PDB file of C-alpha atoms in Angstrom:
ATOM      1  CA  MET A  27     -49.102  14.053  56.504  1.00  0.00           C
ATOM      2  CA  THR A  28     -49.254  15.589  53.118  1.00  0.00           C
ATOM      3  CA  GLY A  29     -49.236  13.295  50.084  1.00  0.00           C
ATOM      4  CA  HIS A  30     -46.812  13.697  47.218  1.00  0.00           C
ATOM      5  CA  SER A  31     -47.929  13.316  43.699  1.00  0.00           C
ATOM      6  CA  THR A  32     -45.959  10.917  41.518  1.00  0.00           C
ATOM      7  CA  THR A  33     -47.015  12.563  38.286  1.00  0.00           C
ATOM      8  CA  PRO A  34     -44.657  15.195  36.947  1.00  0.00           C
ATOM      9  CA  SER A  35     -45.979  18.713  36.918  1.00  0.00           C
ATOM     10  CA  GLN A  36     -46.278  20.792  33.824  1.00  0.00           C
ATOM     11  CA  SER A  37     -43.270  22.862  34.863  1.00  0.00           C
ATOM     12  CA  ASP A  38     -41.184  19.623  34.996  1.00  0.00           C
ATOM     13  CA  ALA A  39     -42.343  18.742  31.496  1.00  0.00           C
ATOM     14  CA  GLY A  40     -41.475  22.266  30.326  1.00  0.00           C
ATOM     15  CA  ASN A  41     -38.020  21.995  31.895  1.00  0.00           C
ATOM     16  CA  LYS A  42     -37.488  18.678  30.166  1.00  0.00           C
ATOM     17  CA  GLN A  43     -38.430  20.105  26.833  1.00  0.00           C
ATOM     18  CA  ARG A  44     -36.102  23.074  27.312  1.00  0.00           C
ATOM     19  CA  LEU A  45     -33.218  20.748  28.337  1.00  0.00           C
ATOM     20  CA  ASP A  46     -33.852  18.497  25.375  1.00  0.00           C
ATOM     21  CA  ALA A  47     -33.807  21.465  23.002  1.00  0.00           C
ATOM     22  CA  ARG A  48     -30.653  22.851  24.626  1.00  0.00           C
ATOM     23  CA  TYR A  49     -28.716  19.547  24.342  1.00  0.00           C
ATOM     24  CA  GLY A  50     -29.965  18.495  20.909  1.00  0.00           C
ATOM     25  CA  ARG A  51     -32.333  15.708  21.931  1.00  0.00           C
ATOM     26  CA  THR A  52     -35.307  16.869  19.904  1.00  0.00           C
ATOM     27  CA  ARG A  53     -37.136  14.860  17.266  1.00  0.00           C
ATOM     28  CA  LYS A  54     -35.862  17.251  14.583  1.00  0.00           C
ATOM     29  CA  THR A  55     -32.225  16.749  15.654  1.00  0.00           C
ATOM     30  CA  GLY A  56     -32.551  12.945  15.583  1.00  0.00           C
ATOM     31  CA  SER A  57     -33.947  13.023  12.018  1.00  0.00           C
ATOM     32  CA  ARG A  58     -31.176  15.344  10.883  1.00  0.00           C
ATOM     33  CA  ASP A  59     -28.497  13.116  12.406  1.00  0.00           C
ATOM     34  CA  ARG A  60     -29.929  10.039  10.657  1.00  0.00           C
ATOM     35  CA  LEU A  61     -29.944  11.944   7.360  1.00  0.00           C
ATOM     36  CA  ILE A  62     -26.315  12.978   7.790  1.00  0.00           C
ATOM     37  CA  ILE A  63     -25.334   9.387   8.579  1.00  0.00           C
ATOM     38  CA  TRP A  64     -27.138   8.062   5.500  1.00  0.00           C
ATOM     39  CA  ILE A  65     -25.552  10.708   3.229  1.00  0.00           C
ATOM     40  CA  GLY A  66     -22.128   9.834   4.620  1.00  0.00           C
ATOM     41  CA  ALA A  67     -22.647   6.104   4.123  1.00  0.00           C
ATOM     42  CA  ILE A  68     -23.813   6.611   0.542  1.00  0.00           C
ATOM     43  CA  ALA A  69     -20.828   8.894  -0.209  1.00  0.00           C
ATOM     44  CA  LEU A  70     -18.424   6.326   1.264  1.00  0.00           C
ATOM     45  CA  ALA A  71     -20.041   3.536  -0.837  1.00  0.00           C
ATOM     46  CA  ILE A  72     -19.644   5.646  -3.987  1.00  0.00           C
ATOM     47  CA  VAL A  73     -15.980   6.399  -3.271  1.00  0.00           C
ATOM     48  CA  LEU A  74     -15.310   2.703  -2.487  1.00  0.00           C
ATOM     49  CA  ALA A  75     -17.021   1.561  -5.699  1.00  0.00           C
ATOM     50  CA  ALA A  76     -15.096   4.102  -7.788  1.00  0.00           C
ATOM     51  CA  TRP A  77     -11.808   2.947  -6.231  1.00  0.00           C
ATOM     52  CA  VAL A  78     -12.605  -0.744  -6.957  1.00  0.00           C
ATOM     53  CA  ILE A  79     -13.437   0.063 -10.569  1.00  0.00           C
ATOM     54  CA  TRP A  80     -10.294   2.194 -10.982  1.00  0.00           C
ATOM     55  CA  VAL A  81      -8.057  -0.564  -9.594  1.00  0.00           C
ATOM     56  CA  ALA A  82      -9.731  -3.282 -11.671  1.00  0.00           C
ATOM     57  CA  PHE A  83      -9.509  -1.415 -14.956  1.00  0.00           C
ATOM     58  CA  ASP A  84      -6.395   0.737 -14.654  1.00  0.00           C
ATOM     59  CA  GLY A  85      -4.794  -1.043 -17.655  1.00  0.00           C
ATOM     60  CA  THR A  86      -1.552  -2.115 -15.971  1.00  0.00           C
ATOM     61  CA  ASP A  87      -1.751  -5.863 -16.424  1.00  0.00           C
ATOM     62  CA  ASP A  88       1.942  -6.099 -17.243  1.00  0.00           C
ATOM     63  CA  THR A  89       3.947  -7.397 -14.339  1.00  0.00           C
ATOM     64  CA  VAL A  90       7.594  -8.222 -13.902  1.00  0.00           C
ATOM     65  CA  ALA A  91       8.789 -11.147 -11.801  1.00  0.00           C
ATOM     66  CA  SER A  92      12.378 -11.888 -10.922  1.00  0.00           C
ATOM     67  CA  ARG A  93      14.188 -14.822  -9.359  1.00  0.00           C
ATOM     68  CA  ASP A  94      17.713 -15.072  -7.998  1.00  0.00           C
ATOM     69  CA  ILE A  95      19.610 -17.990  -9.489  1.00  0.00           C
ATOM     70  CA  GLY A  96      22.921 -17.534  -7.695  1.00  0.00           C
ATOM     71  CA  HIS A  97      25.990 -15.419  -7.195  1.00  0.00           C
ATOM     72  CA  LYS A  98      29.781 -15.832  -7.335  1.00  0.00           C
ATOM     73  CA  VAL A  99      32.247 -13.705  -5.458  1.00  0.00           C
ATOM     74  CA  VAL A 100      34.931 -13.071  -8.082  1.00  0.00           C
ATOM     75  CA  ASP A 101      37.241 -11.061  -5.792  1.00  0.00           C
ATOM     76  CA  ASP A 102      37.043  -8.544  -2.939  1.00  0.00           C
ATOM     77  CA  ARG A 103      35.641  -5.892  -5.342  1.00  0.00           C
ATOM     78  CA  THR A 104      33.477  -7.886  -7.746  1.00  0.00           C
ATOM     79  CA  VAL A 105      30.435 -10.189  -7.509  1.00  0.00           C
ATOM     80  CA  ARG A 106      28.681 -11.876 -10.440  1.00  0.00           C
ATOM     81  CA  ILE A 107      24.886 -12.278 -10.047  1.00  0.00           C
ATOM     82  CA  SER A 108      22.740 -14.733 -12.087  1.00  0.00           C
ATOM     83  CA  TYR A 109      18.977 -14.225 -12.245  1.00  0.00           C
ATOM     84  CA  ASP A 110      15.825 -14.746 -14.297  1.00  0.00           C
ATOM     85  CA  VAL A 111      13.315 -12.052 -15.281  1.00  0.00           C
ATOM     86  CA  SER A 112       9.788 -13.006 -16.390  1.00  0.00           C
ATOM     87  CA  MET A 113       7.550 -10.441 -18.109  1.00  0.00           C
ATOM     88  CA  PRO A 114       5.168 -10.304 -21.092  1.00  0.00           C
ATOM     89  CA  PRO A 115       6.968 -10.693 -24.462  1.00  0.00           C
ATOM     90  CA  GLY A 116       7.829  -7.395 -26.111  1.00  0.00           C
ATOM     91  CA  THR A 117       8.157  -5.610 -22.739  1.00  0.00           C
ATOM     92  CA  SER A 118      11.369  -4.069 -21.445  1.00  0.00           C
ATOM     93  CA  ALA A 119      12.180  -3.519 -17.739  1.00  0.00           C
ATOM     94  CA  LYS A 120      14.831  -2.363 -15.329  1.00  0.00           C
ATOM     95  CA  CYS A 121      16.242  -4.311 -12.381  1.00  0.00           C
ATOM     96  CA  ALA A 122      18.304  -3.190  -9.396  1.00  0.00           C
ATOM     97  CA  LEU A 123      20.981  -5.628  -8.255  1.00  0.00           C
ATOM     98  CA  GLN A 124      22.691  -5.407  -4.907  1.00  0.00           C
ATOM     99  CA  VAL A 125      25.656  -6.931  -3.092  1.00  0.00           C
ATOM    100  CA  GLN A 126      25.741  -7.217   0.666  1.00  0.00           C
ATOM    101  CA  ASN A 127      28.620  -7.785   3.019  1.00  0.00           C
ATOM    102  CA  ASP A 128      28.644 -10.174   6.026  1.00  0.00           C
ATOM    103  CA  THR A 129      26.715  -7.620   8.180  1.00  0.00           C
ATOM    104  CA  HIS A 130      24.041  -7.206   5.470  1.00  0.00           C
ATOM    105  CA  ASN A 131      25.177  -3.703   4.485  1.00  0.00           C
ATOM    106  CA  ILE A 132      24.875  -2.882   0.829  1.00  0.00           C
ATOM    107  CA  VAL A 133      28.399  -2.618  -0.637  1.00  0.00           C
ATOM    108  CA  GLY A 134      27.455  -2.777  -4.317  1.00  0.00           C
ATOM    109  CA  TRP A 135      24.504  -1.590  -6.395  1.00  0.00           C
ATOM    110  CA  LYS A 136      23.723  -1.621 -10.108  1.00  0.00           C
ATOM    111  CA  VAL A 137      20.620  -0.837 -12.177  1.00  0.00           C
ATOM    112  CA  VAL A 138      20.453  -2.913 -15.400  1.00  0.00           C
ATOM    113  CA  ASP A 139      18.248  -2.547 -18.457  1.00  0.00           C
ATOM    114  CA  ILE A 140      16.296  -5.719 -19.371  1.00  0.00           C
ATOM    115  CA  PRO A 141      15.599  -5.672 -23.129  1.00  0.00           C
ATOM    116  CA  SER A 142      12.324  -6.864 -24.628  1.00  0.00           C
ATOM    117  CA  SER A 143      12.284 -10.412 -25.942  1.00  0.00           C
ATOM    118  CA  ASP A 144       9.936 -12.873 -27.629  1.00  0.00           C
ATOM    119  CA  SER A 145      10.167 -15.228 -24.637  1.00  0.00           C
ATOM    120  CA  TYR A 146       8.410 -14.730 -21.315  1.00  0.00           C
ATOM    121  CA  THR A 147      11.466 -15.567 -19.165  1.00  0.00           C
ATOM    122  CA  GLN A 148      15.051 -14.485 -19.804  1.00  0.00           C
ATOM    123  CA  ALA A 149      18.216 -15.454 -17.923  1.00  0.00           C
ATOM    124  CA  PHE A 150      20.954 -12.921 -17.146  1.00  0.00           C
ATOM    125  CA  THR A 151      24.302 -12.687 -15.430  1.00  0.00           C
ATOM    126  CA  ASP A 152      25.710  -9.285 -14.496  1.00  0.00           C
ATOM    127  CA  THR A 153      28.823  -8.159 -12.700  1.00  0.00           C
ATOM    128  CA  VAL A 154      28.516  -5.662  -9.801  1.00  0.00           C
ATOM    129  CA  ARG A 155      31.498  -3.707  -8.485  1.00  0.00           C
ATOM    130  CA  THR A 156      31.678  -3.376  -4.708  1.00  0.00           C
ATOM    131  CA  THR A 157      33.308  -1.053  -2.164  1.00  0.00           C
ATOM    132  CA  GLN A 158      34.438  -3.995  -0.022  1.00  0.00           C
ATOM    133  CA  LEU A 159      34.182  -7.773   0.039  1.00  0.00           C
ATOM    134  CA  GLY A 160      30.647  -8.914  -0.669  1.00  0.00           C
ATOM    135  CA  VAL A 161      29.235 -12.197   0.533  1.00  0.00           C
ATOM    136  CA  THR A 162      25.982 -12.293  -1.408  1.00  0.00           C
ATOM    137  CA  GLY A 163      24.492 -10.828  -4.559  1.00  0.00           C
ATOM    138  CA  LEU A 164      20.774 -10.606  -5.334  1.00  0.00           C
ATOM    139  CA  ILE A 165      18.005  -8.789  -7.121  1.00  0.00           C
ATOM    140  CA  TYR A 166      16.572  -5.883  -5.085  1.00  0.00           C
ATOM    141  CA  ARG A 167      13.618  -5.439  -7.416  1.00  0.00           C
ATOM    142  CA  CYS A 168      12.538  -5.133 -11.040  1.00  0.00           C
ATOM    143  CA  TRP A 169      10.012  -2.715 -12.578  1.00  0.00           C
ATOM    144  CA  LEU A 170       8.498  -1.534 -15.844  1.00  0.00           C
ATOM    145  CA  PRO A 171      10.025   1.775 -16.980  1.00  0.00           C
TER     146      PRO A 171
END
């Protein structure tokens, strides 16, 4: 009986090297991949840091807050909406008011100008015309112009 050697021959080692080179498993390829990953991670960190700095210091500290106080259905074509708007003194804003019917469809809409004032919070009541009977009136949103 002929014995088989368990050590790989030189041709097997040569085949392995050729296959490794063909499929990108060389020492050079591994180093290049690690370099690309590091460069990508550093670039991502720089972009993230720039975004955080931009958000933190963009200069838009002024905010507008609004609160619904109540509404009164005057008739089948009119709703009166009462609300508060809070914003820094000396700032003006705009608010969109809406009236909804019993199926929550918008049947009235109005954009109102909020003038600047010396006080932080101002109270308002505005009348919104509707296309049909409204059951609720509220602030959709307020913003700085």
